[in-house]
Coordinates of C-alpha atoms and ligand atoms in Angstrom, one line a residue:
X1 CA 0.0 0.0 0.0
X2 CA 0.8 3.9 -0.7
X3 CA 0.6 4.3 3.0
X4 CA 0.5 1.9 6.1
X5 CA -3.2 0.2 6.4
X6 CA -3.7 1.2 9.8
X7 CA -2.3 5.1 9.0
X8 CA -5.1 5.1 6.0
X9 CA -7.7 3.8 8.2
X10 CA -7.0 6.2 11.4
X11 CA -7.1 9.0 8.5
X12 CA -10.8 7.6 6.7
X13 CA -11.9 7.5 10.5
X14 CA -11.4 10.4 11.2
X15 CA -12.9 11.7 8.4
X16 CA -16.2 9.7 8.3
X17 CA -16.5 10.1 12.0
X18 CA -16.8 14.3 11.1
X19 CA -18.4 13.9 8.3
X20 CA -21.3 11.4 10.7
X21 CA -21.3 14.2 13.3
X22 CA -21.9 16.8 10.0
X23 CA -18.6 18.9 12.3
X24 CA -18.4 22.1 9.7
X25 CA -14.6 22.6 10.5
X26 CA -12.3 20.2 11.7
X27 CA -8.4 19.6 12.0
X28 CA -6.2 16.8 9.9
X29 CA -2.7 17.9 10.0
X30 CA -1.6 19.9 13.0
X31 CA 1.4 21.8 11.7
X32 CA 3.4 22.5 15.0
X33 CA 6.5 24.6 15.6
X34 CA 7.6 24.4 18.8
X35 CA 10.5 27.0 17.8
X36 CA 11.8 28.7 14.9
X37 CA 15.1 28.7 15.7
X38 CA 16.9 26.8 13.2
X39 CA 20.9 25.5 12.2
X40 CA 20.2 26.4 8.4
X41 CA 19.4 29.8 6.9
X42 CA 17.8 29.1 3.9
X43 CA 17.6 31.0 0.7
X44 CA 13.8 32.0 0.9
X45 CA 13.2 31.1 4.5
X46 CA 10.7 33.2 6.2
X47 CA 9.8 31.4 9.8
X48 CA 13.4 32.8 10.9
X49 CA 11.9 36.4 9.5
X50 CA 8.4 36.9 10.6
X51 CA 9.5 35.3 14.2
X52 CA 12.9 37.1 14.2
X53 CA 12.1 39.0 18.1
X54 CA 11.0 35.4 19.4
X55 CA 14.1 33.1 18.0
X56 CA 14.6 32.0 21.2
X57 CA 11.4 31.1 22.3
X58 CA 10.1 27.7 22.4
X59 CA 6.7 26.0 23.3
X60 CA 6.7 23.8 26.4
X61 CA 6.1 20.3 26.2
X62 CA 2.7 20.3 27.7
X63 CA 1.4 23.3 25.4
X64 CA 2.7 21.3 22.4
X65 CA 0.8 18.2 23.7
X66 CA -2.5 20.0 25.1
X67 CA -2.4 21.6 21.2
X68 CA -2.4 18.4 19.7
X69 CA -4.8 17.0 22.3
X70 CA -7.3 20.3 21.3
X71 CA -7.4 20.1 17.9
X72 CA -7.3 16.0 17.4
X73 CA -5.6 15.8 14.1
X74 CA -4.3 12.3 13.3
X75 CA -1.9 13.8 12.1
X76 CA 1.1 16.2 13.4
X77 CA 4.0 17.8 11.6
X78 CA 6.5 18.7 14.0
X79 CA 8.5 21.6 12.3
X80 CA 10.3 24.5 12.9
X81 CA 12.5 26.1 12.5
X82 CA 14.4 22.7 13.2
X83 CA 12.5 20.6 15.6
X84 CA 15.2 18.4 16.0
X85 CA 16.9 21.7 17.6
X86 CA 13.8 21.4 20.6
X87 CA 15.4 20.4 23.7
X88 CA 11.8 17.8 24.2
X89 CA 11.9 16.6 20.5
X90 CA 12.6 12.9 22.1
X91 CA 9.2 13.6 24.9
X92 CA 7.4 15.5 22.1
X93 CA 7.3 12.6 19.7
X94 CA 7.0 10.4 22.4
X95 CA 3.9 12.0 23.9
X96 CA 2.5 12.4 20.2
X97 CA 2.9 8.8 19.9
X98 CA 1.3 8.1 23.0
X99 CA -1.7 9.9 21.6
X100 CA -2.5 7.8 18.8
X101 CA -0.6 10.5 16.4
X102 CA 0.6 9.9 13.0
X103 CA 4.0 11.8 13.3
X104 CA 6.3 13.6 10.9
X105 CA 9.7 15.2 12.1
X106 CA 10.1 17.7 8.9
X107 CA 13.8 18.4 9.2
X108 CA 16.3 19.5 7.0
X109 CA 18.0 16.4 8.0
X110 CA 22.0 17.3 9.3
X111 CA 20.9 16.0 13.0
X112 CA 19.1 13.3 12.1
X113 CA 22.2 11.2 12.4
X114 CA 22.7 12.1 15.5
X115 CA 19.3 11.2 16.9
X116 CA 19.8 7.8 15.3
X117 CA 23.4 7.1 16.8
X118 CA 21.3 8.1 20.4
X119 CA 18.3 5.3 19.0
X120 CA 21.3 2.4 18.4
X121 CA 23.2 3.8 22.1
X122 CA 19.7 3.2 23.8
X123 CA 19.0 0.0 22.5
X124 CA 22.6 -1.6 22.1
X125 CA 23.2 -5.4 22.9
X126 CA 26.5 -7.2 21.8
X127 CA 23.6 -8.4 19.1
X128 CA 23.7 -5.5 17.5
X129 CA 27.6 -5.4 16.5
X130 CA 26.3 -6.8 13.1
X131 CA 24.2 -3.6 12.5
X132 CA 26.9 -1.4 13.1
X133 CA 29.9 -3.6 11.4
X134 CA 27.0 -2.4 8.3
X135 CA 26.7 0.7 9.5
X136 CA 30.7 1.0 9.9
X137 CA 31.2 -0.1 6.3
X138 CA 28.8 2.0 4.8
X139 CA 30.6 5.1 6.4
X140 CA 26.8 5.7 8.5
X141 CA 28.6 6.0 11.5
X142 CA 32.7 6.4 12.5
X143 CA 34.6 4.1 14.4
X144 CA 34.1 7.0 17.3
X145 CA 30.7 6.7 17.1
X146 CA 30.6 3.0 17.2
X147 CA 32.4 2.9 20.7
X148 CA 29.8 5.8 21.8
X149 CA 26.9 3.5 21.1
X150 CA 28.3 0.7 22.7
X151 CA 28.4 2.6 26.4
X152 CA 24.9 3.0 26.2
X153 CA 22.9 5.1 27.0
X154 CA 23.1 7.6 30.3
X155 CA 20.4 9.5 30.7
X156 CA 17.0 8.1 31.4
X157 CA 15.2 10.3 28.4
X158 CA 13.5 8.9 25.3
X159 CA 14.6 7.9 22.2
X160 CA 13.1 8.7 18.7
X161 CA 12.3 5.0 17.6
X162 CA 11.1 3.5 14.3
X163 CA 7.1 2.8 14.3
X164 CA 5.0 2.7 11.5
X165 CA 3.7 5.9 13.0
X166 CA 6.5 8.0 12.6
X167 CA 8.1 8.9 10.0
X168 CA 11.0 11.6 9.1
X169 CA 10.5 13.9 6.7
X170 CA 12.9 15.3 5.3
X171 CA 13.2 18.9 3.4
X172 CA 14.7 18.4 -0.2
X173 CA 14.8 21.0 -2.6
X174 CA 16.3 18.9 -5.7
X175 CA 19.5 17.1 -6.5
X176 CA 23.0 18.3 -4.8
X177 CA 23.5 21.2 -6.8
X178 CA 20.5 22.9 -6.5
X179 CA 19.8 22.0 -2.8
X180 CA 22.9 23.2 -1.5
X181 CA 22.6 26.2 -3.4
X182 CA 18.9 26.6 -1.4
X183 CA 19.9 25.6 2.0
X184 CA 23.0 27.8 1.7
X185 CA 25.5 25.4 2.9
X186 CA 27.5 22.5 0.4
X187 CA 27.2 19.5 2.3
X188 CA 23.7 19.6 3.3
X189 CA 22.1 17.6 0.4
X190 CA 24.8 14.9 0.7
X191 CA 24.2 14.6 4.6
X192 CA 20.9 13.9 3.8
X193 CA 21.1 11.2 2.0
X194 CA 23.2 9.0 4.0
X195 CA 20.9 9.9 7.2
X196 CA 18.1 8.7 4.5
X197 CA 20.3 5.6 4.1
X198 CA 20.9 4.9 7.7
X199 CA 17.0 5.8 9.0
X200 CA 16.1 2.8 6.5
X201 CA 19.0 0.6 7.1
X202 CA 17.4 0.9 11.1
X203 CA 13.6 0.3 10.3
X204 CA 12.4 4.1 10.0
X205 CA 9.9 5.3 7.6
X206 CA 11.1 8.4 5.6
X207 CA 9.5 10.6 3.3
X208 CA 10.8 13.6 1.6
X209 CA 9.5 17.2 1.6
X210 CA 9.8 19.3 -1.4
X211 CA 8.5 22.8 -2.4
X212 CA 8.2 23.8 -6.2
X213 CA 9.5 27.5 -6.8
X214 CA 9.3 29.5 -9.9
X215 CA 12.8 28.6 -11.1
X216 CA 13.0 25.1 -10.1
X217 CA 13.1 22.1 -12.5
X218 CA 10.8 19.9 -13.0
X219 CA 12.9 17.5 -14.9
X220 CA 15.2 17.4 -12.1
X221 CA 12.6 16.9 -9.7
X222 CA 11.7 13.5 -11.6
X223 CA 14.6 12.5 -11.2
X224 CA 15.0 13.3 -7.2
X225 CA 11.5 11.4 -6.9
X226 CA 13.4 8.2 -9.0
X227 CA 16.7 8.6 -7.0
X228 CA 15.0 8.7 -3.7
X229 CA 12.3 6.0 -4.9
X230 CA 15.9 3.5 -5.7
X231 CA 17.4 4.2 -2.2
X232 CA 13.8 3.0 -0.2
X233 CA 12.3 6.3 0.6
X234 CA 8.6 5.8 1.3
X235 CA 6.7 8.8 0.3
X236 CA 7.1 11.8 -0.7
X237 CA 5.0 15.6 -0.4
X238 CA 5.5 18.4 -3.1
X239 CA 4.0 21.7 -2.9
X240 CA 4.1 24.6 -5.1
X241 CA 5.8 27.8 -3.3
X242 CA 4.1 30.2 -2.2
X243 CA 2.8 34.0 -3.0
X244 CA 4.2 35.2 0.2
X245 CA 2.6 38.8 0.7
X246 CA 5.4 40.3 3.6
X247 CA 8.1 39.1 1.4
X248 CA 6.7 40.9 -1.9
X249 CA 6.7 43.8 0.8
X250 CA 10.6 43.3 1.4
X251 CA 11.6 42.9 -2.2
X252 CA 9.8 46.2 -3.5
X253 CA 11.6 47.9 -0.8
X254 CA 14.8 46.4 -1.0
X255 CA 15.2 45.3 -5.3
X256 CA 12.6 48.2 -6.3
X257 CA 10.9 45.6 -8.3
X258 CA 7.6 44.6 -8.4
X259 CA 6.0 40.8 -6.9
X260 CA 5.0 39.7 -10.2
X261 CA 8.1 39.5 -11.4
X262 CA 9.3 36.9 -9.7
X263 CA 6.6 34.7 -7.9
X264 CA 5.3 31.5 -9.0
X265 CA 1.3 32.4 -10.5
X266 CA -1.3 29.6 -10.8
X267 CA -0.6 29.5 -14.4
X268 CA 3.0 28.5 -13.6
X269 CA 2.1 26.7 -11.2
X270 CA -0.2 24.4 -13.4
X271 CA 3.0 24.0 -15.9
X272 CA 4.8 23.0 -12.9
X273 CA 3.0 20.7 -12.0
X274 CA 1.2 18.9 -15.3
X275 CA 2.4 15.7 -14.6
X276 CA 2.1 15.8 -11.6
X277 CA -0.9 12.7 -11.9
X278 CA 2.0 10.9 -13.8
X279 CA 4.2 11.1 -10.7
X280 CA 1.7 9.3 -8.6
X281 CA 1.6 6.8 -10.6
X282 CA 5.2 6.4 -10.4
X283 CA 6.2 7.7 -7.6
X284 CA 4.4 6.9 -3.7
X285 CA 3.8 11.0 -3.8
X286 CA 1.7 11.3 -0.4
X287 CA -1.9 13.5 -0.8
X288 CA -5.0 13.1 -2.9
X289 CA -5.6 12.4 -6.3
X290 CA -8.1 15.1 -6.1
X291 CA -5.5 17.8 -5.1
X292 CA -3.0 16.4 -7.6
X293 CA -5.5 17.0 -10.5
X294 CA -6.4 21.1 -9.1
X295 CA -2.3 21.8 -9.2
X296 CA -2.1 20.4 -13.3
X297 CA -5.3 22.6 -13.6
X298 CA -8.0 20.4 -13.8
X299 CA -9.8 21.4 -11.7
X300 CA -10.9 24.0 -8.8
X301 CA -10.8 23.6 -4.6
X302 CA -11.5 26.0 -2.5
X303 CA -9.0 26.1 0.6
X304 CA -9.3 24.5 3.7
X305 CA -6.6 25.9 5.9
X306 CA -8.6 25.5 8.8
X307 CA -7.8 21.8 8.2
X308 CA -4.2 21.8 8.9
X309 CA -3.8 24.4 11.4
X310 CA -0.4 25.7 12.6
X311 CA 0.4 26.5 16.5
X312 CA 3.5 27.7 17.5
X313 CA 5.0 29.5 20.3
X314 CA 2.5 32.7 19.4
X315 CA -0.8 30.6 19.3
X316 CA -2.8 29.4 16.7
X317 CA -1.9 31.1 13.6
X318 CA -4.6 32.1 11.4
X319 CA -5.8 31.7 8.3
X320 CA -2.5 29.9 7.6
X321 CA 0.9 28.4 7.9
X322 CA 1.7 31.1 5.6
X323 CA 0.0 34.0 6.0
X324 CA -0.3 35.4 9.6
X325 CA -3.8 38.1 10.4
X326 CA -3.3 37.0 14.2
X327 CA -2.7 34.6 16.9
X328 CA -5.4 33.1 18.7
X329 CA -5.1 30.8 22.0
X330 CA -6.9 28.4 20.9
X331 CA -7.8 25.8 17.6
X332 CA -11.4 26.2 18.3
X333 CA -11.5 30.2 19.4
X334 CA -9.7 30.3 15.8
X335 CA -12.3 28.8 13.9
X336 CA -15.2 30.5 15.7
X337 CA -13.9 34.1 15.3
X338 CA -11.9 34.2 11.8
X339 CA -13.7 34.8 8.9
X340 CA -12.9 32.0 6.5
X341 CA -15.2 33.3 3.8
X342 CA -12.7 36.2 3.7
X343 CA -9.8 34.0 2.3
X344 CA -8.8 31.4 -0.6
X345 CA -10.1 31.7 -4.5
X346 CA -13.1 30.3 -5.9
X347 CA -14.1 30.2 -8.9
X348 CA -10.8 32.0 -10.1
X349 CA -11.7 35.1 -8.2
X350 CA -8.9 35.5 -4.9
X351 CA -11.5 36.6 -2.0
X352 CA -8.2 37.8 -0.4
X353 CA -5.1 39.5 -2.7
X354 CA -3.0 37.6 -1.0
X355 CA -4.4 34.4 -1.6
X356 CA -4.3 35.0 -5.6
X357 CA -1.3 32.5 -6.3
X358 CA -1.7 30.2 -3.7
X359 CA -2.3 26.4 -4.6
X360 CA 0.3 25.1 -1.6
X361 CA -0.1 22.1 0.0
X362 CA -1.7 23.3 3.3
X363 CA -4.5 24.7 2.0
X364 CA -5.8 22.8 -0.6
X365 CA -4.8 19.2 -0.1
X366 CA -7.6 18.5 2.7
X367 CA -9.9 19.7 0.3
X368 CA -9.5 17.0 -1.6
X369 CA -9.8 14.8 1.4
X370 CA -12.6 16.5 2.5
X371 CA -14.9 16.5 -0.4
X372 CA -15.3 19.9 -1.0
X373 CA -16.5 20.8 -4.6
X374 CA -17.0 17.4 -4.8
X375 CA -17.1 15.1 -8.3
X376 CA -18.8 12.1 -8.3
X377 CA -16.1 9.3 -8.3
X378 CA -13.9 11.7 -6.5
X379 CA -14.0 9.0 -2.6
X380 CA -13.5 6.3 -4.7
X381 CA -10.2 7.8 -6.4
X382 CA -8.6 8.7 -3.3
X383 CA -9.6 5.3 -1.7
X384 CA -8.3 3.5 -4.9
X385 CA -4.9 5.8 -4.4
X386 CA -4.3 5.7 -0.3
X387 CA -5.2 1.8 -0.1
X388 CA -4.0 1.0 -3.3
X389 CA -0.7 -0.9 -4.2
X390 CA 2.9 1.1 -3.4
X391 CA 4.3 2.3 -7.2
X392 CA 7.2 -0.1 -7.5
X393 CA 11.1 0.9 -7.2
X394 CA 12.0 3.0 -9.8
X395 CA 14.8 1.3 -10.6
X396 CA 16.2 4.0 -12.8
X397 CA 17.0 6.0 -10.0
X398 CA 20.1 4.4 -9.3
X399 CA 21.7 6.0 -12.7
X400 CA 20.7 9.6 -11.8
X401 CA 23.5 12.0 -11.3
X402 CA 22.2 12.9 -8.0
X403 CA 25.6 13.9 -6.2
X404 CA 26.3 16.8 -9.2
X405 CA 27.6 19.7 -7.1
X406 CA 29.9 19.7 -4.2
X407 CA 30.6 16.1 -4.2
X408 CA 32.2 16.6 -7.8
X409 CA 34.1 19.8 -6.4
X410 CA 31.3 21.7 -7.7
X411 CA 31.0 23.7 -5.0
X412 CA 29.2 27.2 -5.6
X413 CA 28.1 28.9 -2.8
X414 CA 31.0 30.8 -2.1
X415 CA 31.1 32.6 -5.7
X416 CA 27.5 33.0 -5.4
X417 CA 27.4 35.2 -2.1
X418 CA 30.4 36.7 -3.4
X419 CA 28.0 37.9 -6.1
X420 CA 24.8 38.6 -4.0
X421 CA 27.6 41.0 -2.0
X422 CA 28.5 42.5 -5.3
X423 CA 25.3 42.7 -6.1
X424 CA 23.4 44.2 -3.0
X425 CA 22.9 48.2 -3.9
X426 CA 24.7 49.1 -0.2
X427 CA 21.6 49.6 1.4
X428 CA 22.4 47.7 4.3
X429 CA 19.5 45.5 4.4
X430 CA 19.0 42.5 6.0
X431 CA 19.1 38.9 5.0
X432 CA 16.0 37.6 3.9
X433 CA 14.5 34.9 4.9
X434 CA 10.6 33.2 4.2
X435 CA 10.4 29.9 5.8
X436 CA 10.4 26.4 4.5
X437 CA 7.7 25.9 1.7
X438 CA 7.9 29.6 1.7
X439 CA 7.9 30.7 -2.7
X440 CA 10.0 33.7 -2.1
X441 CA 12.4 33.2 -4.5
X442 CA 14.1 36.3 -4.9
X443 CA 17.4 35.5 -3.5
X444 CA 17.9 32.3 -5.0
X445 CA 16.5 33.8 -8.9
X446 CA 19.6 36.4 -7.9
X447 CA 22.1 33.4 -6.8
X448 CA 21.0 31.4 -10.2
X449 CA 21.0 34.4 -12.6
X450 CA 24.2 35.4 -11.7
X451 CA 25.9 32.0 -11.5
X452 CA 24.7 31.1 -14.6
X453 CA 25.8 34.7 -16.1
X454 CA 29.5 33.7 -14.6
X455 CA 29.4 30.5 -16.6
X456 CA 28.4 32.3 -19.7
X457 CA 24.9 30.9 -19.9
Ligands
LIG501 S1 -5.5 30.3 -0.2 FE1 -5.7 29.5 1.9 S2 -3.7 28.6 2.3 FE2 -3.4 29.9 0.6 S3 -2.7 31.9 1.5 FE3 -5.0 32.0 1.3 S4 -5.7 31.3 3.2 FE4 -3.6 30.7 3.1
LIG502 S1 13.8 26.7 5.3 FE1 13.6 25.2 7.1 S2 15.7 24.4 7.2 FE2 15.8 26.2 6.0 S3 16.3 27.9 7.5 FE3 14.1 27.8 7.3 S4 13.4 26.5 8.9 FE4 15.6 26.1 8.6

């Protein structure tokens, strides 16, 4: 199956128990950020930005648990920021657990090692010297490391353990090159992968987290989806970027240039994303069929936000993981006293500005779950696609030239600061950053425009 059998039922439940009860509003995904503070600064990353006076902060464990608690998705993203920064992460996803949670870790993925290497220390037998004689040959973990994890385990906290409720997810942006040149640090897209290769060498599920900008590839990101499909990964989410209203606010003030020219519109967006429908078919892409055929413009949704609410260290965030009108205390106070008729576009017309470009993921894919403007057929095609049979392997992963940057000595990020610096008119402004699955693609059009000027392109 596309997804565990008992992840796809807890998910049908929960909707048909809703749907029984005729509940108008009612939460799938909790997205929760119990601090924005991350290791990275991404080209484009926006969480650091909009929460820049509260960096610091985090949530306590028992508000990120009451918040799951309140809102009762099935499902919670635990994301940042870099959750794996949290000082709980190990309680959180433990007490998410304990509540019945399906649970994603969405992590740019440098500690994940790390996390694993505490896993094997807490659970090390002289049994296990087979698993890390593997994991020793494979270069998953050092020598050093091996001695570590045979001492054990100290401290008396949790570990994060594979379960077919958990599962990493992990933030890739395309193939070496083009990651690294997002994340802003060679290296990163290269870490990844072997913390990819170790999580399913120890039993973890993983899944990777992409977000479509205006300049991104499409060819390459088939080929990410086949090279990550040939090492075991098990799902994978892709969302277009997003229209992001504070950043077009930034980059009239700081490039003089106007929002349109550089965002990714629903037209583009459709382009992007035309064959898309062919991906799940190939590829075990996570969602709906129903949302999959509104981004190759088939068809229209109206958002439901409201379905995968965000809380983080300032409340509930409403409408939307992206866009921020205010913070209430809690999920149900939010969906009592915002005005959700204000937001989203139907029928092609944006009942908000700001909501004009937006087809992202958060928004739009529980509508597809949900039914709304419904199709007859449309239950049966997401049944058929959640329960039905896993896309095989795709084999011809294994000859993409996935490692085509800084492992070849094709490092770039140095030059392409170096330009950015040349670049920037003196006016002292700050670094920018939108947050991950953030479309403000600014900085990195900049980085690519004049990296590919330098090579005479
Ligand atoms: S369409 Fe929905 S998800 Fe997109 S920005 Fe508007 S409120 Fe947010
Ligand atoms: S995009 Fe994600 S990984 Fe990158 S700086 Fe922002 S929070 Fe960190």
């Amino acid at each position: 199956m596309r997804f565990p059998f008992a992840l796809s039922v807890k998910i049908a439940s929960h909707i048909i128990k809703h749907k029984l009860r005729r509940t108008p509003k009612f939460a799938m995904v909790l997205q929760l950020e119990p601090l924005h503070t991350c290791n990275l600064t991404c080209t484009g990353c926006g969480r650091i930005r909009e929460y820049s006076t509260s960096l610091k902060d985090v949530m306590s464990l028992e508000d990120c648990l009451a918040a799951a608690n309140e809102c009762d998705a099935p499902m919670v993203s635990i994301c940042g920021g870099e959750p794996l920064i949290y000082p709980k992460i190990e309680e959180l996803v433990e007490g998410l657990l304990r509540q019945d949670r399906i649970v994603y870790i969405c992590t740019n993925g440098v500690f994940m090692r790390k996390k694993m290497k505490e896993y094997l220390a807490a659970i090390y037998s002289p049994k296990m010297e087979t698993v890390l004689d593997r994991l020793l040959a494979e270069k998953l973990i050092s020598e050093k490391d091996a001695e570590t994890i045979r001492q054990g385990k100290r401290d008396p906290r949790p570990v994060i353990q594979p379960t077919q409720w958990l599962y990493w997810n992990v933030h890739i942006d395309g193939l070496e090159y083009t990651h690294d040149l997002i994340v802003e640090r060679e290296g990163v897209f290269k870490e990844c992968v072997e913390a990819i290769k170790m999580a399913k060498r120890l039993g973890f599920q993983v899944a990777t987290n992409t977000t479509v900008y205006k300049e991104t590839n499409v060819a390459e990101i088939e080929q990410m989806f086949a090279f990550f499909s040939s090492r075991g990964v098990d799902g994978h989410t892709i969302s277009p970027g997003y229209d992001y209203d504070a950043a077009k606010k930034d980059m009239i003030r700081r490039l003089g240039r106007q929002p349109e020219d550089f965002f990714l519109t629903r037209d583009m967006t459709k382009q992007k994303f035309a064959n898309i429908l062919d991906w799940g078919r190939r590829f075990p892409i996570f969602g709906t069929p129903v949302y999959q055929e509104f981004l190759a413009g088939q068809r229209e949704l109206t958002c439901t936000a409201w379905a995968i609410p965000t809380r983080n260290i300032a409340g509930w965030k409403a409408p939307c993981y992206l866009m921020t009108d205010g913070h209430y205390k809690g999920y149900q106070e939010m969906l009592e006293k915002v005005d959700w008729e204000k937001y989203g576009v139907v029928d092609g017309v944006a009942r908000d500005p700001r909501c004009e470009n937006c087809m992202v993921h958060c928004g739009y894919d529980p509508s597809g779950a949900l039914g709304t403007n419904y199709q007859r057929g449309d239950h049966w095609k997401n049944f058929a696609y959640n329960f039905g049979p896993k896309p095989k392997t795709a084999t011809e992963g294994r000859a993409v030239n996935a490692f085509n940057g800084f492992s070849i000595g094709k490092g770039h990020l140095a030059e392409a600061k170096a330009a950015i610096k040349s670049a920037d008119n003196g006016n002292g402004a700050p670094h920018v950053n939108t947050y991950c699955g953030s479309g403000d693609t600014s900085q990195r059009d900049e980085l690519l425009a004049k990296i590919a000027a330098r090579n005479g392109a």
